[in-house]
Coordinates of C-alpha atoms and ligand atoms in Angstrom, one line a residue:
M1 CA -7.2 -48.7 28.9
S2 CA -7.1 -46.8 25.5
P3 CA -5.0 -47.8 23.2
D4 CA -2.9 -44.4 23.6
H5 CA -1.5 -46.0 26.6
N6 CA 0.9 -48.2 25.0
F7 CA 3.0 -45.2 23.6
N8 CA 5.9 -44.1 25.1
D9 CA 8.4 -41.2 23.7
S10 CA 10.5 -43.5 21.8
Q11 CA 7.4 -44.6 19.6
K12 CA 6.6 -43.4 16.5
I13 CA 2.7 -42.1 16.1
T14 CA 1.6 -43.2 12.6
Q15 CA -1.1 -40.9 11.6
P16 CA -3.3 -42.7 8.7
A17 CA -3.5 -40.5 6.0
L18 CA -5.9 -37.9 4.8
G19 CA -8.7 -39.6 2.9
L20 CA -10.1 -37.8 -0.2
S21 CA -13.4 -37.1 2.0
D22 CA -11.6 -35.6 4.6
L23 CA -9.8 -33.0 2.4
L24 CA -14.1 -32.5 1.1
V25 CA -15.0 -31.9 4.7
S26 CA -12.3 -29.2 5.1
E27 CA -12.4 -27.3 1.6
S28 CA -17.0 -27.7 2.5
V29 CA -15.4 -26.3 6.6
A30 CA -13.2 -23.9 5.1
R31 CA -15.6 -22.3 2.5
S32 CA -17.9 -22.1 5.2
V33 CA -15.9 -19.7 7.1
R34 CA -14.6 -17.9 3.8
R35 CA -18.1 -17.4 3.1
K36 CA -18.2 -13.6 4.1
I37 CA -16.7 -10.6 2.5
P38 CA -15.5 -7.6 3.9
E39 CA -18.8 -5.4 4.9
R40 CA -18.7 -1.4 2.9
V41 CA -17.3 0.8 5.6
T42 CA -19.9 2.9 5.4
N43 CA -23.5 2.8 4.3
A44 CA -23.0 -1.4 4.9
K45 CA -26.8 -2.3 4.9
G46 CA -28.8 -2.3 1.8
S47 CA -31.2 -3.5 -1.0
G48 CA -31.4 -3.3 -4.0
A49 CA -33.7 -4.1 -7.7
F50 CA -32.8 -4.0 -11.0
G51 CA -35.3 -1.6 -13.7
T52 CA -35.4 0.4 -16.5
F53 CA -34.8 3.8 -17.2
T54 CA -36.9 5.5 -20.5
V55 CA -36.3 8.7 -21.2
T56 CA -39.7 10.7 -21.6
H57 CA -37.8 14.8 -22.3
D58 CA -35.6 16.2 -24.9
I59 CA -32.1 17.5 -22.9
S60 CA -29.8 16.7 -25.8
N61 CA -29.5 20.5 -25.8
Y62 CA -27.6 20.0 -22.4
C63 CA -26.1 16.7 -23.1
K64 CA -24.6 15.5 -25.8
S65 CA -25.0 11.2 -24.5
S66 CA -26.4 9.0 -26.5
L67 CA -28.9 7.6 -23.3
F68 CA -30.4 11.6 -23.7
S69 CA -30.9 11.9 -28.1
K70 CA -34.3 11.1 -28.2
I71 CA -37.3 10.2 -26.5
G72 CA -38.3 6.7 -25.1
T73 CA -34.6 5.6 -24.8
K74 CA -34.2 2.9 -22.1
C75 CA -31.4 1.4 -20.6
R76 CA -31.5 -1.0 -17.6
V77 CA -30.8 -0.1 -14.2
F78 CA -29.7 -0.9 -10.7
T79 CA -30.4 0.6 -7.2
R80 CA -28.9 -0.2 -3.9
F81 CA -30.8 1.9 -0.8
S82 CA -28.9 1.8 1.9
A83 CA -28.3 3.5 5.9
M84 CA -25.6 5.7 6.0
H85 CA -24.4 4.7 9.3
G86 CA -26.6 2.0 10.6
E87 CA -24.3 -2.1 10.8
K88 CA -26.0 -4.6 8.9
G89 CA -28.3 -5.5 12.3
S90 CA -29.2 -1.8 12.7
S91 CA -33.5 -0.9 12.4
D92 CA -34.6 0.4 9.0
A93 CA -35.8 3.0 11.5
E94 CA -33.1 4.7 12.6
R95 CA -32.4 8.1 12.0
D96 CA -30.2 8.4 9.2
L97 CA -28.9 9.4 5.7
R98 CA -30.8 6.9 3.3
G99 CA -28.0 6.1 0.3
F100 CA -29.6 6.5 -2.8
A101 CA -27.5 4.8 -5.4
L102 CA -28.0 4.2 -9.0
R103 CA -26.0 2.4 -11.8
F104 CA -27.1 3.0 -15.6
Y105 CA -26.0 0.2 -18.3
T106 CA -25.4 2.7 -20.9
E107 CA -24.2 1.8 -24.4
E108 CA -21.6 3.9 -23.5
G109 CA -20.3 2.8 -20.4
H110 CA -22.0 2.8 -16.6
W111 CA -22.9 5.7 -15.2
D112 CA -23.2 5.7 -11.3
L113 CA -25.5 8.2 -9.3
V114 CA -24.5 7.6 -5.9
G115 CA -26.6 10.3 -4.1
N116 CA -28.7 9.9 -1.1
N117 CA -31.9 11.0 0.3
L118 CA -31.7 14.6 1.3
P119 CA -29.9 16.8 -1.2
V120 CA -26.9 18.2 0.9
F121 CA -24.3 16.7 3.0
F122 CA -22.5 17.6 5.9
T123 CA -19.4 19.0 5.3
K124 CA -18.1 20.6 1.9
E125 CA -14.0 19.8 2.9
P126 CA -12.5 16.7 2.7
Q127 CA -10.2 17.5 5.4
H128 CA -13.4 16.8 7.8
F129 CA -14.2 14.3 6.5
S130 CA -12.5 11.8 8.7
E131 CA -13.9 13.4 12.2
Y132 CA -17.5 13.4 11.0
M133 CA -17.3 9.2 10.7
R134 CA -15.7 9.3 14.0
A135 CA -18.7 11.6 15.2
Q136 CA -20.6 8.4 13.5
S137 CA -18.8 5.5 14.8
P138 CA -19.4 3.7 18.9
D139 CA -17.7 5.0 21.4
A140 CA -13.8 3.6 21.8
S141 CA -15.3 2.5 25.1
T142 CA -18.8 1.4 25.3
N143 CA -18.7 1.2 21.6
L144 CA -22.2 2.6 22.0
R145 CA -23.0 5.4 19.3
S146 CA -22.7 8.9 21.4
A147 CA -24.8 12.4 21.7
A148 CA -22.1 13.8 22.9
K149 CA -19.6 12.7 19.9
K150 CA -21.9 13.7 17.3
W151 CA -23.2 17.0 18.3
D152 CA -19.3 18.2 18.8
F153 CA -19.4 17.5 15.6
Y154 CA -22.6 19.6 14.5
S155 CA -21.8 22.0 16.8
A156 CA -18.1 22.8 15.6
H157 CA -19.3 22.4 11.8
P158 CA -21.8 24.8 11.4
E159 CA -22.1 24.1 7.6
S160 CA -23.5 20.5 8.9
L161 CA -26.8 22.9 10.1
H162 CA -28.4 22.0 7.1
V163 CA -28.4 18.3 6.4
L164 CA -28.7 18.0 10.5
L165 CA -32.1 20.0 10.1
M166 CA -33.4 17.8 7.3
L167 CA -32.2 14.3 9.3
M168 CA -34.1 15.5 12.7
S169 CA -37.0 16.5 10.2
G170 CA -40.2 13.7 9.4
R171 CA -37.2 13.1 6.2
G172 CA -34.4 11.1 8.4
V173 CA -36.5 7.7 9.1
P174 CA -38.0 7.5 5.4
A175 CA -41.6 5.6 5.7
N176 CA -39.4 2.9 3.2
F177 CA -36.8 3.4 0.2
R178 CA -39.9 3.4 -2.2
E179 CA -41.3 6.6 -0.2
M180 CA -38.3 8.7 -0.4
H181 CA -36.8 11.4 -3.0
G182 CA -33.1 11.2 -4.4
Y183 CA -30.4 13.9 -4.8
G184 CA -26.9 13.7 -6.8
T185 CA -26.5 16.1 -3.8
H186 CA -23.0 17.2 -5.8
T187 CA -22.9 19.4 -8.4
F188 CA -22.1 17.8 -11.8
S189 CA -22.1 18.9 -15.3
L190 CA -23.5 18.6 -19.1
I191 CA -21.2 18.9 -21.9
N192 CA -23.5 18.8 -25.4
R193 CA -22.4 17.9 -29.2
N194 CA -20.9 22.0 -29.9
S195 CA -19.1 20.9 -26.0
E196 CA -20.8 23.6 -23.9
R197 CA -20.9 22.6 -20.6
F198 CA -23.8 23.6 -18.0
W199 CA -23.9 22.4 -14.1
V200 CA -26.2 20.6 -12.8
K201 CA -28.2 19.1 -10.0
F202 CA -29.9 15.7 -10.6
H203 CA -33.1 14.6 -8.8
L204 CA -35.5 11.5 -8.2
I205 CA -38.6 12.4 -6.8
S206 CA -40.7 9.6 -5.6
Q207 CA -44.0 8.9 -7.6
Q208 CA -45.1 7.0 -4.5
G209 CA -44.4 10.4 -2.4
A210 CA -42.3 11.0 0.6
H211 CA -43.5 9.6 3.6
A212 CA -42.1 9.7 6.9
F213 CA -42.0 6.7 9.2
N214 CA -45.4 6.4 11.6
G215 CA -43.9 4.0 14.1
G216 CA -46.6 1.7 12.4
S217 CA -44.0 -1.2 11.6
T218 CA -42.5 -3.8 14.2
Q219 CA -40.6 -5.5 11.8
H220 CA -36.4 -4.6 11.6
N221 CA -36.9 -4.7 7.3
F222 CA -39.5 -3.5 6.9
A223 CA -37.4 -1.3 4.2
H224 CA -36.0 -4.0 2.3
I225 CA -39.3 -5.8 3.0
D226 CA -41.7 -3.8 1.4
L227 CA -39.4 -3.0 -1.3
L228 CA -39.4 -6.8 -2.4
S229 CA -43.2 -7.2 -1.2
S230 CA -44.2 -4.5 -4.0
I231 CA -41.8 -5.3 -6.7
N232 CA -43.5 -9.3 -6.1
T233 CA -46.7 -8.3 -6.9
G234 CA -46.2 -5.7 -9.5
N235 CA -46.3 -2.9 -8.1
F236 CA -43.7 -1.3 -9.6
P237 CA -42.2 2.1 -7.5
K238 CA -41.2 4.4 -10.0
W239 CA -39.0 7.9 -9.8
T240 CA -38.7 10.7 -12.0
L241 CA -35.9 12.0 -13.0
A242 CA -35.1 15.7 -13.0
I243 CA -32.4 18.3 -13.2
Q244 CA -31.8 22.0 -12.4
V245 CA -29.2 23.7 -14.3
M246 CA -27.2 26.2 -14.0
T247 CA -25.3 28.6 -16.8
A248 CA -21.5 29.2 -16.7
E249 CA -22.4 33.1 -16.3
E250 CA -25.4 32.3 -13.5
A251 CA -22.7 30.2 -11.8
K252 CA -20.6 34.0 -11.9
T253 CA -23.3 36.1 -10.5
S254 CA -25.0 32.5 -7.9
R255 CA -26.0 34.0 -4.4
W256 CA -24.3 31.2 -2.5
N257 CA -20.9 28.5 -4.3
P258 CA -23.2 26.2 -6.1
F259 CA -20.6 23.8 -5.8
D260 CA -20.7 24.5 -2.0
V261 CA -22.2 20.4 -1.5
T262 CA -23.9 21.9 2.1
K263 CA -26.1 24.2 -0.1
V264 CA -29.0 23.7 -2.5
W265 CA -30.0 25.9 -5.5
L266 CA -33.2 27.1 -4.9
H267 CA -36.1 25.7 -7.1
E268 CA -37.2 29.2 -7.7
D269 CA -34.5 30.7 -9.2
F270 CA -33.8 26.5 -11.1
P271 CA -36.3 25.0 -11.9
L272 CA -36.8 21.4 -11.6
I273 CA -36.5 20.0 -15.5
E274 CA -38.5 16.7 -16.4
V275 CA -35.7 14.0 -18.3
G276 CA -37.3 10.7 -17.9
E277 CA -38.6 7.6 -16.2
I278 CA -37.2 5.2 -13.6
E279 CA -39.6 1.8 -12.6
L280 CA -37.7 -0.7 -10.4
N281 CA -39.2 -3.8 -11.5
E282 CA -36.8 -7.1 -10.8
I283 CA -35.7 -8.1 -7.0
P284 CA -31.8 -9.7 -7.4
T285 CA -31.6 -13.9 -7.9
N286 CA -28.7 -14.0 -5.8
Y287 CA -28.4 -10.9 -3.3
F288 CA -24.7 -11.5 -2.5
D289 CA -24.0 -11.8 -6.0
D290 CA -25.7 -8.5 -7.4
V291 CA -26.3 -6.4 -4.3
E292 CA -23.7 -7.1 -1.4
Q293 CA -21.1 -7.4 -4.3
A294 CA -21.8 -4.7 -6.7
A295 CA -19.3 -1.9 -7.2
L296 CA -21.0 1.6 -7.8
S297 CA -18.5 5.1 -7.4
P298 CA -19.2 8.6 -8.6
A299 CA -16.0 8.0 -10.9
N300 CA -18.1 5.8 -13.6
T301 CA -20.1 8.1 -15.7
I302 CA -19.8 8.4 -19.1
S303 CA -19.3 11.4 -22.6
G304 CA -21.1 14.1 -21.4
I305 CA -22.2 13.9 -18.4
G306 CA -19.0 15.3 -16.0
L307 CA -18.0 16.0 -12.4
S308 CA -17.4 20.0 -10.9
P309 CA -15.4 21.7 -8.5
D310 CA -17.2 20.3 -6.0
K311 CA -14.0 19.5 -3.6
I312 CA -16.5 16.4 -1.3
L313 CA -17.1 14.6 -5.1
Q314 CA -13.3 14.7 -6.2
A315 CA -12.3 13.2 -2.5
R316 CA -15.4 10.4 -3.7
L317 CA -13.6 9.7 -7.3
F318 CA -10.3 7.7 -5.5
S319 CA -12.4 6.0 -2.5
Y320 CA -15.3 3.9 -3.9
A321 CA -12.6 2.0 -6.3
D322 CA -10.2 1.6 -3.2
A323 CA -12.7 0.3 -0.8
Q324 CA -14.0 -2.0 -3.1
R325 CA -10.2 -3.7 -4.5
H326 CA -10.2 -4.1 -0.8
R327 CA -13.4 -6.0 -0.5
L328 CA -14.3 -7.1 -3.5
G329 CA -10.6 -7.8 -4.9
L330 CA -9.2 -6.1 -8.2
N331 CA -11.9 -8.0 -10.0
A332 CA -14.7 -6.8 -9.1
E333 CA -15.2 -5.5 -12.3
Q334 CA -15.9 -8.6 -13.5
L335 CA -18.7 -9.5 -11.3
P336 CA -21.9 -10.0 -13.2
V337 CA -23.7 -6.7 -11.5
N338 CA -20.1 -4.3 -12.0
Q339 CA -19.5 -6.0 -15.8
D340 CA -19.7 -3.3 -18.9
F341 CA -21.3 -5.0 -22.2
S342 CA -20.7 -1.2 -23.7
S343 CA -19.2 -1.4 -27.3
P344 CA -17.0 0.6 -28.1
K345 CA -16.4 1.7 -25.1
Y346 CA -16.5 5.5 -24.8
H347 CA -14.3 7.5 -22.9
A348 CA -15.6 10.3 -20.3
M349 CA -11.9 11.8 -18.8
D350 CA -11.8 14.4 -21.0
D351 CA -15.4 15.6 -20.1
V352 CA -14.2 14.9 -16.1
A353 CA -11.1 16.2 -16.5
Q354 CA -12.2 19.4 -18.2
S355 CA -14.6 19.5 -15.4
I356 CA -12.6 18.9 -12.2
S357 CA -9.5 21.6 -13.4
F358 CA -12.8 24.5 -13.6
K359 CA -11.2 27.4 -11.1
P360 CA -15.1 28.1 -9.7
D361 CA -15.4 32.2 -8.9
Q362 CA -14.6 33.1 -5.4
Y363 CA -17.9 33.9 -3.1
D364 CA -18.1 36.3 -0.8
N365 CA -20.4 34.5 1.3
E366 CA -18.7 30.7 2.4
G367 CA -19.7 31.6 6.1
D368 CA -23.2 32.2 5.6
H369 CA -24.3 28.7 7.0
Y370 CA -27.5 29.4 8.2
T371 CA -29.6 31.4 5.4
Q372 CA -30.8 28.0 4.1
P373 CA -31.5 25.9 6.8
G374 CA -33.0 29.0 7.9
L375 CA -35.7 28.6 4.9
F376 CA -36.0 24.9 5.4
F377 CA -37.4 25.7 9.1
S378 CA -39.2 28.4 7.8
K379 CA -40.7 27.9 4.4
V380 CA -40.7 24.3 3.4
L381 CA -41.8 23.0 6.4
N382 CA -45.0 23.4 7.6
D383 CA -46.1 24.0 11.3
A384 CA -46.9 20.6 12.4
E385 CA -43.2 19.0 10.6
R386 CA -41.7 22.1 12.6
Q387 CA -43.1 21.0 15.7
I388 CA -41.5 17.5 15.1
L389 CA -38.4 18.9 14.2
I390 CA -38.1 20.6 17.3
R391 CA -39.3 17.5 19.3
N392 CA -36.5 15.6 18.0
I393 CA -33.4 17.4 18.6
V394 CA -34.5 18.1 21.9
E395 CA -34.8 14.6 22.9
E396 CA -31.8 13.8 20.8
M397 CA -29.5 16.4 23.0
Q398 CA -31.0 15.8 26.1
Q399 CA -29.2 12.4 25.7
I400 CA -25.4 15.1 25.5
E401 CA -23.4 14.1 28.3
G402 CA -20.0 14.3 29.7
S403 CA -17.8 17.2 30.8
D404 CA -18.3 18.9 27.7
A405 CA -22.1 18.6 27.5
K406 CA -22.7 22.6 28.5
N407 CA -20.1 24.4 25.5
I408 CA -22.0 21.9 22.8
I409 CA -25.6 22.4 24.0
N410 CA -24.7 26.4 24.0
R411 CA -22.6 26.0 20.7
Q412 CA -25.4 24.4 19.2
L413 CA -28.0 26.2 19.9
C414 CA -26.0 29.5 18.9
H415 CA -26.4 28.1 15.5
L416 CA -30.5 26.8 15.7
F417 CA -30.5 30.9 16.8
R418 CA -29.0 31.8 14.0
A419 CA -31.1 30.0 11.5
N420 CA -34.2 30.9 13.3
I421 CA -34.9 32.9 16.6
E422 CA -38.1 30.7 17.1
L423 CA -36.3 27.3 16.4
G424 CA -33.9 28.3 19.2
M425 CA -36.2 29.3 21.5
K426 CA -38.0 26.3 21.2
V427 CA -35.6 24.3 21.5
A428 CA -34.1 26.1 24.5
T429 CA -37.2 26.0 25.9
G430 CA -37.0 21.9 26.2
L431 CA -33.8 21.9 26.9
Q432 CA -35.0 24.0 30.3
V433 CA -31.5 26.5 29.2
N434 CA -31.5 29.4 30.5
I435 CA -31.1 32.0 27.3
D436 CA -28.2 34.2 27.9
A437 CA -27.6 37.6 26.2
N438 CA -24.6 36.5 23.9
M439 CA -26.5 33.3 22.7
M440 CA -29.4 36.0 21.3
S441 CA -27.1 38.5 20.3
H442 CA -25.9 35.8 17.2
S443 CA -29.3 35.5 15.8
L444 CA -29.6 39.5 15.1
Ligands
HEM1 C1 -15.2 12.8 1.6 C2 -16.3 12.0 1.0 C3 -17.1 10.5 1.4 C4 -16.4 9.7 1.2 C5 -14.7 9.3 0.8 C6 -16.9 8.4 0.8 C7 -16.7 7.4 1.1 C8 -17.6 6.0 0.5 C9 -17.0 4.3 0.8 C10 -15.8 3.8 0.5 C11 -17.5 4.1 0.3 C12 -17.8 2.3 0.6 C13 -17.5 1.7 -1.3 C14 -17.9 0.5 -1.3 O1 -17.3 0.2 -1.0 O2 -18.7 -0.2 -2.5 C15 -19.1 4.5 0.2 C16 -20.6 4.1 0.3 C17 -21.3 5.2 -0.1 N1 -21.5 6.5 -0.4 FE1 -19.6 7.8 0.0 N2 -18.0 9.0 1.2 C18 -18.5 9.9 1.1 C19 -19.4 10.9 0.8 C20 -20.2 10.4 0.0 C21 -21.4 11.8 0.0 C22 -21.3 12.8 -0.1 C23 -22.7 10.3 -0.6 C24 -24.2 11.1 -1.2 C25 -24.2 12.5 -2.1 C26 -22.6 9.5 -0.7 C27 -23.6 8.8 -0.7 C28 -22.9 7.1 -0.6 C29 -23.4 5.7 -0.9 C30 -25.2 5.5 -1.4 C31 -22.8 4.5 -0.7 C32 -23.4 3.3 -0.8 C33 -23.1 2.6 -2.0 C34 -24.0 1.2 -2.7 O3 -25.0 1.3 -2.2 O4 -22.7 0.6 -2.8 N3 -20.8 9.1 0.5 N4 -18.7 6.0 0.5

């Protein structure tokens, strides 16, 4: 009989006092179960590296930041690459935007360029952002991503067509992080010593070239592994930082609203100007400390680099610090990867406030969601790339199911026709949809 059977209700159970070793065990168990922090609400899966930025060209006529004051100036950088919608366990082969977030540790403070691998975005209106995020999230009942939800959003928001065509092309699944370009995506501003303001787009051009994933790797985390192994073997990846510059006068007569994040600035009108070179040459010694706990934000900027009236950029200003207060706590800024050692600390707030309060001119073709996607299809892609794009669109649209499937497909076909007739025709043929006069009339 066990000793417990000797107890009756009237007897007191005396528990042995907790010993120091029990407390230590509890503490170690508690540390183990509390070892994770909330993941980023988007861009959860990522890889990071440190490196160096070197100024190679003089842009001091556009920008007063000490970073750009002379050729040869260097600063430390941190980069985090990520998949926008993939969960932490997602495959690097998923079709998705890739985040390309860069921090420059300058002597005037942090300048964060929190961009993507595609130069445009899905919406120009912050009020559509949560609808967009819902469309990309798993279905409430199946917990699986749903083609119907995604294409319902795309077809209801034709301003998404431009980035959608890029995403469905080979660029939607890059070979790895080294072989992809990066873009600040939004329009920012540069302010020079005479307080003149220039509108600017930032580009990060991969010196490894931009290549699409060719299905060669069976490794789930191949892009992460590629980054680690190339840096570990001294094959340091490099990007050229370049800018497109638009003057205030040019902005007034621009064919498209220069603050619309669904549009690019054509390179023939606004050629690339080289600024410097980024080299990634150092793997973080502790992934959790440096990559997981990095708190990057478009609101982190320095004197001489301002923002713009781009509404999506403005919506992002509050959102990142807010997410990080939840994800990392109030002291996130004191974590080593986030610490700002600049001295003295300059305040870029005047430059930021000026560019945010700027009231842009009216542009009468705000509803033109088709010309630029059409140019991407007919001028940027070559013939083989066009066929891949069409195949990818057909394969995805074939998965649209549910009672509204026919409407979604017809709406989206109209958008494709309006961008380019060949594109609309070939997708419709691939989907075995009969083209009706109504659909065709949209393209004329
Ligand atoms: C209204 C629009 C947007 C909102 C509200 C938003 C919000 C957020 C939030 C809350 C995070 C997580 C931040 C963190 O926990 O550290 C995040 C991450 C990120 N976002 Fe956005 N975002 C928006 C649009 C964009 C756009 C247009 C881009 C690219 C041009 C972008 C690029 C990124 C990247 C790269 C990350 C990951 C940063 C990192 O690696 O730490 N986002 N976004």
